[in-house]
mmCIF file of C-alpha atoms and ligand atoms in Angstrom:
data_model
loop_
_atom_site.group_PDB
_atom_site.id
_atom_site.type_symbol
_atom_site.label_atom_id
_atom_site.label_comp_id
_atom_site.label_asym_id
_atom_site.label_seq_id
_atom_site.Cartn_x
_atom_site.Cartn_y
_atom_site.Cartn_z
ATOM 1 C CA MET A 1345 28.262 4.508 4.498
ATOM 2 C CA ILE A 1346 27.499 8.123 5.332
ATOM 3 C CA PRO A 1347 29.777 10.211 7.580
ATOM 4 C CA ALA A 1348 28.516 12.083 10.623
ATOM 5 C CA GLU A 1349 27.505 15.694 9.916
ATOM 6 C CA PHE A 1350 30.344 18.235 9.673
ATOM 7 C CA ASP A 1351 30.994 21.832 8.659
ATOM 8 C CA TYR A 1352 33.331 22.598 5.783
ATOM 9 C CA VAL A 1353 35.536 25.545 4.836
ATOM 10 C CA ALA A 1354 38.039 26.005 1.992
ATOM 11 C CA PRO A 1355 40.210 28.996 2.998
ATOM 12 C CA ASP A 1356 42.187 31.018 0.435
ATOM 13 C CA THR A 1357 45.353 31.426 2.518
ATOM 14 C CA LEU A 1358 47.477 29.449 4.964
ATOM 15 C CA ASP A 1359 46.763 32.002 7.712
ATOM 16 C CA GLU A 1360 43.023 31.574 7.224
ATOM 17 C CA ALA A 1361 43.421 27.795 7.306
ATOM 18 C CA LEU A 1362 45.374 27.993 10.585
ATOM 19 C CA SER A 1363 42.829 30.310 12.083
ATOM 20 C CA ALA A 1364 39.917 28.048 11.017
ATOM 21 C CA LEU A 1365 41.753 25.088 12.583
ATOM 22 C CA SER A 1366 42.264 26.854 15.887
ATOM 23 C CA GLN A 1367 38.696 28.199 16.000
ATOM 24 C CA GLY A 1368 37.363 24.720 15.207
ATOM 25 C CA GLY A 1369 39.167 23.308 18.252
ATOM 26 C CA GLU A 1370 40.182 19.700 18.714
ATOM 27 C CA ASP A 1371 37.427 18.358 16.463
ATOM 28 C CA ALA A 1372 38.566 20.364 13.415
ATOM 29 C CA LYS A 1373 40.630 18.510 10.827
ATOM 30 C CA LEU A 1374 42.529 19.375 7.702
ATOM 31 C CA ILE A 1375 41.566 17.641 4.502
ATOM 32 C CA ALA A 1376 43.906 17.314 1.507
ATOM 33 C CA GLY A 1377 43.122 14.559 -1.037
ATOM 34 C CA GLY A 1378 40.622 12.983 1.354
ATOM 35 C CA HIS A 1379 41.565 9.433 0.408
ATOM 36 C CA SER A 1380 42.530 8.447 3.929
ATOM 37 C CA LEU A 1381 40.296 10.741 5.970
ATOM 38 C CA LEU A 1382 37.014 10.262 4.090
ATOM 39 C CA PRO A 1383 37.066 6.436 4.316
ATOM 40 C CA LEU A 1384 37.602 6.766 8.094
ATOM 41 C CA MET A 1385 34.708 9.241 8.305
ATOM 42 C CA LYS A 1386 32.436 6.956 6.302
ATOM 43 C CA LEU A 1387 33.230 4.124 8.709
ATOM 44 C CA ARG A 1388 32.582 6.577 11.590
ATOM 45 C CA LEU A 1389 36.116 5.943 12.874
ATOM 46 C CA ALA A 1390 36.665 9.708 12.558
ATOM 47 C CA ALA A 1391 33.973 12.316 13.149
ATOM 48 C CA PRO A 1392 35.469 15.804 12.774
ATOM 49 C CA THR A 1393 32.965 18.596 13.298
ATOM 50 C CA LEU A 1394 34.832 20.874 10.865
ATOM 51 C CA LEU A 1395 36.865 20.054 7.752
ATOM 52 C CA VAL A 1396 39.414 22.666 6.664
ATOM 53 C CA ASP A 1397 40.184 21.988 2.999
ATOM 54 C CA LEU A 1398 43.690 22.942 1.839
ATOM 55 C CA ARG A 1399 42.904 22.821 -1.893
ATOM 56 C CA LYS A 1400 42.777 26.616 -2.414
ATOM 57 C CA VAL A 1401 45.791 27.495 -0.265
ATOM 58 C CA PRO A 1402 48.556 28.708 -2.587
ATOM 59 C CA ASN A 1403 52.177 27.497 -2.701
ATOM 60 C CA LEU A 1404 51.538 24.064 -1.201
ATOM 61 C CA SER A 1405 52.074 22.135 -4.458
ATOM 62 C CA GLY A 1406 55.057 21.629 -6.693
ATOM 63 C CA ILE A 1407 58.561 20.246 -6.795
ATOM 64 C CA SER A 1408 61.658 22.409 -6.430
ATOM 65 C CA ARG A 1409 65.380 21.705 -6.282
ATOM 66 C CA ASN A 1410 67.598 23.802 -4.064
ATOM 67 C CA GLY A 1411 70.613 21.597 -3.470
ATOM 68 C CA GLY A 1412 68.156 19.106 -2.021
ATOM 69 C CA LEU A 1413 64.586 18.515 -3.047
ATOM 70 C CA THR A 1414 61.464 20.205 -1.703
ATOM 71 C CA ILE A 1415 58.022 18.839 -2.544
ATOM 72 C CA GLY A 1416 54.904 20.795 -1.570
ATOM 73 C CA ALA A 1417 52.633 18.944 0.831
ATOM 74 C CA MET A 1418 49.633 19.136 -1.559
ATOM 75 C CA THR A 1419 51.574 17.610 -4.456
ATOM 76 C CA THR A 1420 49.649 14.565 -5.643
ATOM 77 C CA HIS A 1421 51.023 11.053 -5.949
ATOM 78 C CA THR A 1422 50.445 11.303 -9.721
ATOM 79 C CA ALA A 1423 52.538 14.475 -10.079
ATOM 80 C CA ILE A 1424 55.370 12.784 -8.192
ATOM 81 C CA ALA A 1425 55.057 9.506 -10.112
ATOM 82 C CA ASN A 1426 55.240 11.421 -13.401
ATOM 83 C CA ASP A 1427 58.608 13.032 -12.558
ATOM 84 C CA GLU A 1428 61.136 10.281 -13.209
ATOM 85 C CA SER A 1429 63.992 12.519 -12.076
ATOM 86 C CA LEU A 1430 62.712 11.911 -8.531
ATOM 87 C CA GLY A 1431 63.994 8.326 -8.750
ATOM 88 C CA LEU A 1432 62.887 6.209 -5.790
ATOM 89 C CA ILE A 1433 60.322 8.795 -4.634
ATOM 90 C CA ALA A 1434 58.617 8.698 -8.063
ATOM 91 C CA GLU A 1435 58.729 4.922 -8.361
ATOM 92 C CA VAL A 1436 57.138 4.552 -4.935
ATOM 93 C CA SER A 1437 54.302 6.969 -5.762
ATOM 94 C CA SER A 1438 53.568 5.027 -8.946
ATOM 95 C CA THR A 1439 52.817 1.915 -6.824
ATOM 96 C CA ILE A 1440 50.190 3.641 -4.671
ATOM 97 C CA ALA A 1441 46.671 2.270 -5.164
ATOM 98 C CA ASP A 1442 45.055 3.169 -8.499
ATOM 99 C CA PRO A 1443 44.965 6.293 -10.714
ATOM 100 C CA GLN A 1444 41.918 7.713 -8.917
ATOM 101 C CA VAL A 1445 43.673 7.611 -5.536
ATOM 102 C CA ARG A 1446 46.958 8.849 -7.003
ATOM 103 C CA ASN A 1447 45.216 11.794 -8.687
ATOM 104 C CA ARG A 1448 43.762 13.051 -5.394
ATOM 105 C CA GLY A 1449 46.015 11.714 -2.632
ATOM 106 C CA THR A 1450 48.881 13.957 -1.544
ATOM 107 C CA LEU A 1451 52.373 13.458 -0.166
ATOM 108 C CA GLY A 1452 51.643 15.639 2.883
ATOM 109 C CA GLY A 1453 48.433 13.717 3.623
ATOM 110 C CA SER A 1454 50.292 10.408 3.391
ATOM 111 C CA LEU A 1455 52.935 11.540 5.875
ATOM 112 C CA ALA A 1456 50.528 13.289 8.280
ATOM 113 C CA HIS A 1457 48.175 10.307 8.377
ATOM 114 C CA GLY A 1458 50.852 8.040 9.905
ATOM 115 C CA ASP A 1459 49.511 4.791 8.431
ATOM 116 C CA PRO A 1460 52.265 2.145 8.743
ATOM 117 C CA ALA A 1461 51.141 0.597 5.434
ATOM 118 C CA SER A 1462 51.640 3.846 3.480
ATOM 119 C CA ASP A 1463 54.556 3.777 1.049
ATOM 120 C CA GLN A 1464 56.200 7.209 1.339
ATOM 121 C CA PRO A 1465 56.929 7.403 5.121
ATOM 122 C CA ALA A 1466 59.728 4.767 5.015
ATOM 123 C CA ILE A 1467 61.262 6.542 2.023
ATOM 124 C CA LEU A 1468 61.455 9.852 3.891
ATOM 125 C CA LEU A 1469 63.025 7.962 6.800
ATOM 126 C CA ALA A 1470 65.635 6.313 4.556
ATOM 127 C CA TYR A 1471 66.475 9.687 2.990
ATOM 128 C CA GLU A 1472 66.789 11.193 6.484
ATOM 129 C CA GLY A 1473 64.522 13.969 5.238
ATOM 130 C CA SER A 1474 62.108 16.223 7.102
ATOM 131 C CA VAL A 1475 58.792 18.048 6.898
ATOM 132 C CA SER A 1476 58.265 21.784 7.284
ATOM 133 C CA VAL A 1477 55.175 22.649 9.298
ATOM 134 C CA THR A 1478 53.466 25.931 10.117
ATOM 135 C CA GLY A 1479 51.268 26.472 13.164
ATOM 136 C CA PRO A 1480 50.089 29.224 15.488
ATOM 137 C CA ASN A 1481 53.650 29.582 16.844
ATOM 138 C CA GLY A 1482 55.284 29.879 13.425
ATOM 139 C CA GLU A 1483 57.301 27.448 11.341
ATOM 140 C CA ARG A 1484 59.324 24.448 12.437
ATOM 141 C CA THR A 1485 61.028 21.476 10.863
ATOM 142 C CA ILE A 1486 60.444 17.903 12.012
ATOM 143 C CA ALA A 1487 63.068 15.318 11.077
ATOM 144 C CA ALA A 1488 61.667 12.083 9.643
ATOM 145 C CA ALA A 1489 63.233 10.179 12.550
ATOM 146 C CA ASP A 1490 61.004 12.167 14.961
ATOM 147 C CA LEU A 1491 57.883 12.367 12.787
ATOM 148 C CA PHE A 1492 56.300 8.920 13.014
ATOM 149 C CA GLN A 1493 55.353 8.225 16.638
ATOM 150 C CA ASP A 1494 52.798 5.406 16.636
ATOM 151 C CA TYR A 1495 49.910 3.964 14.657
ATOM 152 C CA LEU A 1496 48.156 6.906 12.917
ATOM 153 C CA THR A 1497 50.113 9.255 15.199
ATOM 154 C CA THR A 1498 52.740 11.761 14.091
ATOM 155 C CA ALA A 1499 54.551 14.687 15.688
ATOM 156 C CA VAL A 1500 52.497 17.164 13.605
ATOM 157 C CA GLY A 1501 50.215 19.083 16.007
ATOM 158 C CA ASP A 1502 46.433 19.216 15.490
ATOM 159 C CA ASP A 1503 46.806 22.944 14.871
ATOM 160 C CA GLU A 1504 49.706 22.623 12.390
ATOM 161 C CA VAL A 1505 49.885 22.263 8.611
ATOM 162 C CA ILE A 1506 52.662 20.394 6.778
ATOM 163 C CA THR A 1507 53.656 22.830 4.052
ATOM 164 C CA SER A 1508 56.510 20.951 2.388
ATOM 165 C CA VAL A 1509 58.572 17.779 2.484
ATOM 166 C CA ASN A 1510 62.356 18.009 2.252
ATOM 167 C CA TYR A 1511 64.813 15.425 0.927
ATOM 168 C CA PRO A 1512 68.600 15.882 0.908
ATOM 169 C CA ALA A 1513 70.271 15.328 -2.454
ATOM 170 C CA LEU A 1514 71.606 11.786 -2.408
ATOM 171 C CA GLU A 1515 73.995 12.051 -5.346
ATOM 172 C CA GLY A 1516 75.184 8.821 -6.892
ATOM 173 C CA TYR A 1517 72.796 6.482 -5.067
ATOM 174 C CA GLY A 1518 71.094 3.606 -6.868
ATOM 175 C CA PHE A 1519 67.672 2.589 -5.615
ATOM 176 C CA GLY A 1520 65.346 -0.375 -5.438
ATOM 177 C CA TYR A 1521 61.758 -0.780 -4.264
ATOM 178 C CA GLN A 1522 59.972 -4.032 -3.590
ATOM 179 C CA LYS A 1523 56.339 -3.999 -2.463
ATOM 180 C CA PHE A 1524 54.387 -7.166 -1.759
ATOM 181 C CA ASN A 1525 50.608 -7.033 -1.928
ATOM 182 C CA ARG A 1526 47.765 -9.277 -3.036
ATOM 183 C CA ARG A 1527 46.513 -6.989 -5.818
ATOM 184 C CA SER A 1528 48.419 -4.129 -7.410
ATOM 185 C CA GLU A 1529 46.046 -1.537 -5.891
ATOM 186 C CA ASP A 1530 46.385 -2.869 -2.328
ATOM 187 C CA TRP A 1531 48.490 -1.463 0.478
ATOM 188 C CA ALA A 1532 51.796 -3.211 1.119
ATOM 189 C CA MET A 1533 51.780 -6.349 3.249
ATOM 190 C CA VAL A 1534 55.459 -5.447 3.537
ATOM 191 C CA ALA A 1535 57.621 -3.197 1.359
ATOM 192 C CA VAL A 1536 61.374 -2.637 1.385
ATOM 193 C CA SER A 1537 63.219 0.313 -0.118
ATOM 194 C CA ALA A 1538 66.985 0.448 -0.631
ATOM 195 C CA LEU A 1539 69.361 3.297 -1.473
ATOM 196 C CA VAL A 1540 72.938 2.249 -2.191
ATOM 197 C CA LYS A 1541 76.031 4.316 -2.954
ATOM 198 C CA LYS A 1542 78.999 2.458 -4.391
ATOM 199 C CA ALA A 1543 82.571 3.561 -3.725
ATOM 200 C CA SER A 1544 84.979 3.826 -6.673
ATOM 201 C CA ASP A 1545 86.291 0.293 -5.923
ATOM 202 C CA GLY A 1546 82.735 -1.096 -6.095
ATOM 203 C CA SER A 1547 82.334 -1.569 -2.340
ATOM 204 C CA CYS A 1548 79.390 -0.201 -0.384
ATOM 205 C CA GLU A 1549 80.063 3.409 0.626
ATOM 206 C CA ASP A 1550 76.577 3.923 2.084
ATOM 207 C CA VAL A 1551 73.274 2.086 2.271
ATOM 208 C CA ARG A 1552 69.834 3.046 3.568
ATOM 209 C CA ILE A 1553 67.059 0.460 3.905
ATOM 210 C CA GLY A 1554 63.461 1.422 4.719
ATOM 211 C CA LEU A 1555 60.841 -1.054 5.979
ATOM 212 C CA THR A 1556 57.124 -0.491 5.431
ATOM 213 C CA HIS A 1557 54.410 -2.209 7.518
ATOM 214 C CA MET A 1558 56.879 -4.041 9.757
ATOM 215 C CA ALA A 1559 55.713 -2.093 12.845
ATOM 216 C CA ASN A 1560 53.263 0.662 13.806
ATOM 217 C CA VAL A 1561 55.761 3.102 12.289
ATOM 218 C CA PRO A 1562 58.180 2.942 9.357
ATOM 219 C CA LEU A 1563 61.597 1.517 10.248
ATOM 220 C CA ARG A 1564 65.183 1.368 9.014
ATOM 221 C CA ALA A 1565 66.760 -2.097 8.706
ATOM 222 C CA THR A 1566 69.799 -0.966 10.664
ATOM 223 C CA ALA A 1567 71.394 -4.406 11.206
ATOM 224 C CA ALA A 1568 71.342 -5.090 7.458
ATOM 225 C CA GLU A 1569 72.688 -1.589 6.741
ATOM 226 C CA THR A 1570 75.553 -2.042 9.214
ATOM 227 C CA ALA A 1571 76.449 -5.437 7.740
ATOM 228 C CA LEU A 1572 76.780 -3.978 4.255
ATOM 229 C CA ARG A 1573 78.156 -0.465 4.810
ATOM 230 C CA GLY A 1574 81.885 -0.216 4.093
ATOM 231 C CA GLY A 1575 82.155 -3.797 2.817
ATOM 232 C CA ALA A 1576 81.747 -5.780 -0.384
ATOM 233 C CA LEU A 1577 78.632 -5.322 -2.478
ATOM 234 C CA ASP A 1578 78.539 -8.690 -4.210
ATOM 235 C CA ALA A 1579 75.683 -11.189 -4.321
ATOM 236 C CA SER A 1580 76.763 -13.093 -1.225
ATOM 237 C CA ALA A 1581 77.271 -9.935 0.875
ATOM 238 C CA ILE A 1582 73.842 -8.689 -0.182
ATOM 239 C CA ALA A 1583 72.238 -12.052 0.616
ATOM 240 C CA ALA A 1584 73.897 -12.154 4.049
ATOM 241 C CA ALA A 1585 72.838 -8.575 4.854
ATOM 242 C CA ALA A 1586 69.262 -9.206 3.684
ATOM 243 C CA GLU A 1587 68.993 -12.095 6.165
ATOM 244 C CA LEU A 1588 69.235 -9.396 8.867
ATOM 245 C CA ALA A 1589 66.431 -7.228 7.441
ATOM 246 C CA ALA A 1590 63.906 -8.177 10.113
ATOM 247 C CA GLU A 1591 66.387 -8.093 13.051
ATOM 248 C CA GLY A 1592 64.821 -6.449 16.075
ATOM 249 C CA THR A 1593 61.364 -6.063 14.513
ATOM 250 C CA SER A 1594 58.109 -7.319 16.041
ATOM 251 C CA PRO A 1595 55.615 -6.746 13.257
ATOM 252 C CA PRO A 1596 51.957 -6.959 14.243
ATOM 253 C CA GLY A 1597 50.154 -9.701 12.334
ATOM 254 C CA ASP A 1598 47.054 -8.844 10.327
ATOM 255 C CA LEU A 1599 44.482 -10.595 8.143
ATOM 256 C CA ASN A 1600 46.990 -10.923 5.299
ATOM 257 C CA ALA A 1601 50.184 -11.923 7.035
ATOM 258 C CA SER A 1602 51.402 -13.368 10.348
ATOM 259 C CA PRO A 1603 54.426 -11.734 12.056
ATOM 260 C CA ASP A 1604 56.649 -14.631 10.899
ATOM 261 C CA TYR A 1605 55.496 -14.289 7.313
ATOM 262 C CA LYS A 1606 56.179 -10.543 7.424
ATOM 263 C CA ARG A 1607 59.717 -11.165 8.686
ATOM 264 C CA HIS A 1608 60.211 -13.677 5.857
ATOM 265 C CA LEU A 1609 58.918 -11.119 3.332
ATOM 266 C CA ALA A 1610 61.246 -8.443 4.703
ATOM 267 C CA ARG A 1611 64.269 -10.692 4.127
ATOM 268 C CA VAL A 1612 63.257 -11.727 0.605
ATOM 269 C CA LEU A 1613 62.225 -8.218 -0.480
ATOM 270 C CA CYS A 1614 65.339 -6.669 1.070
ATOM 271 C CA ARG A 1615 67.582 -8.915 -0.999
ATOM 272 C CA ARG A 1616 65.776 -7.995 -4.215
ATOM 273 C CA ALA A 1617 65.678 -4.263 -3.380
ATOM 274 C CA LEU A 1618 69.419 -4.279 -2.580
ATOM 275 C CA GLU A 1619 70.235 -6.170 -5.794
ATOM 276 C CA GLU A 1620 68.256 -3.572 -7.768
ATOM 277 C CA ALA A 1621 69.915 -0.658 -5.964
ATOM 278 C CA ALA A 1622 73.418 -2.068 -6.408
ATOM 279 C CA ALA A 1623 72.998 -3.061 -10.081
HETATM 280 P P1 FAD B 1937 43.677 13.101 3.567
HETATM 281 O O1 FAD B 1937 42.867 11.849 3.551
HETATM 282 O O2 FAD B 1937 43.014 14.341 3.102
HETATM 283 O O3 FAD B 1937 44.224 13.352 5.043
HETATM 284 C C1 FAD B 1937 44.825 12.314 5.799
HETATM 285 C C2 FAD B 1937 45.215 12.868 7.169
HETATM 286 O O4 FAD B 1937 46.292 13.778 7.040
HETATM 287 C C3 FAD B 1937 44.101 13.636 7.868
HETATM 288 O O5 FAD B 1937 44.213 13.395 9.238
HETATM 289 C C4 FAD B 1937 44.414 15.097 7.562
HETATM 290 O O6 FAD B 1937 43.924 15.957 8.562
HETATM 291 C C5 FAD B 1937 45.936 15.078 7.527
HETATM 292 N N1 FAD B 1937 46.547 16.021 6.594
HETATM 293 C C6 FAD B 1937 46.388 16.036 5.249
HETATM 294 N N2 FAD B 1937 47.174 16.985 4.702
HETATM 295 C C7 FAD B 1937 47.836 17.572 5.728
HETATM 296 C C8 FAD B 1937 48.816 18.621 5.801
HETATM 297 N N3 FAD B 1937 49.276 19.234 4.713
HETATM 298 N N4 FAD B 1937 49.289 18.969 7.010
HETATM 299 C C9 FAD B 1937 48.855 18.330 8.136
HETATM 300 N N5 FAD B 1937 47.933 17.344 8.120
HETATM 301 C C10 FAD B 1937 47.442 16.972 6.936
HETATM 302 N N6 FAD B 1937 48.571 4.932 0.335
HETATM 303 C C11 FAD B 1937 49.762 4.349 0.172
HETATM 304 O O7 FAD B 1937 50.773 4.915 0.575
HETATM 305 N N7 FAD B 1937 49.885 3.137 -0.451
HETATM 306 C C12 FAD B 1937 48.817 2.461 -0.938
HETATM 307 O O8 FAD B 1937 48.982 1.384 -1.514
HETATM 308 C C13 FAD B 1937 47.530 3.046 -0.777
HETATM 309 N N8 FAD B 1937 46.425 2.440 -1.231
HETATM 310 C C14 FAD B 1937 45.210 3.045 -1.096
HETATM 311 C C15 FAD B 1937 44.072 2.412 -1.591
HETATM 312 C C16 FAD B 1937 42.834 3.004 -1.466
HETATM 313 C C17 FAD B 1937 41.616 2.296 -2.015
HETATM 314 C C18 FAD B 1937 42.707 4.278 -0.834
HETATM 315 C C19 FAD B 1937 41.369 4.957 -0.691
HETATM 316 C C20 FAD B 1937 43.831 4.924 -0.336
HETATM 317 C C21 FAD B 1937 45.094 4.319 -0.459
HETATM 318 N N9 FAD B 1937 46.238 4.921 0.035
HETATM 319 C C22 FAD B 1937 47.456 4.313 -0.123
HETATM 320 C C23 FAD B 1937 46.169 6.208 0.768
HETATM 321 C C24 FAD B 1937 46.353 7.368 -0.173
HETATM 322 O O9 FAD B 1937 47.678 7.405 -0.632
HETATM 323 C C25 FAD B 1937 46.009 8.683 0.548
HETATM 324 O O10 FAD B 1937 45.803 9.630 -0.418
HETATM 325 C C26 FAD B 1937 47.062 9.239 1.483
HETATM 326 O O11 FAD B 1937 47.465 8.340 2.443
HETATM 327 C C27 FAD B 1937 46.542 10.445 2.270
HETATM 328 O O12 FAD B 1937 46.641 11.544 1.488
HETATM 329 P P2 FAD B 1937 45.401 12.503 1.317
HETATM 330 O O13 FAD B 1937 45.904 13.709 0.629
HETATM 331 O O14 FAD B 1937 44.286 11.768 0.680
HETATM 332 O O15 FAD B 1937 45.066 12.877 2.830
#
């Protein structure tokens, strides 16, 4: 498939990128790794008249620690997967597609795209992290809870660039990630992430559970979290909490899974992710 005709620029600075975006108007689009945008263009589901490539803009890649963790928006899935000190965030990146996609696809692109089947959005939500964006009116921070608005829709403006992704330091948390797909390179039918902090007596001091592809946006499994937080962290408590993983969700069915099957997957995967995180 061949995309519709478009113009292309690769600015050297963030200011030039912002100015190209605003001059290009509503049909201008940023491109990062291109692994979500180009397939849409080839299917003619997106037809931007101008692509503004971020690849030459400095200071958008890299991982830094400053109490919390800051990852540049143009950091690739491979760079993240290769840094084991990133724990859950690294493990999740290592499950994305295949090496070709991971070598080009970026964290910022994944979050800006707003695809409910993408892996990293639910992780940012569970961390209660944020993105830093820059636009014509300067910089602002968008909390993960406000970022994902609907299918392929986020709170990032058409004239804004995500520059970095911010995660608070979650000291002492174990993690688990369970992703169910037909083939290892496929998107998740459903995925569940768990972050668990044990108190000194072994009970559950805190728990965060992220759900991927259970709605048009990533979700937290709040009923399961509430059931576990502050209580025992043994096998039966985990099993009982996991039964609540799909509470309040109405997942859209798709070619791979009916809504009921997705709710079943959420419960099964939640139990395994919690067991991993609490081990
Ligand atoms: P692009 O495609 O370049 O851009 C995507 C969107 O984000 C565009 O609208 C663009 O304008 C916008 N954008 C990009 N960067 C920024 C920025 N810094 N600020 C503001 N807006 C920006 N992903 C998964 O999570 N899990 C999977 O299992 C998975 N499987 C895949 C399998 C295949 C075969 C393919 C082709 C892709 C798969 N992906 C998967 C998607 C992949 O991870 C993409 O790379 C990622 O979702 C988008 O990142 P990108 O850098 O390629 O973004």
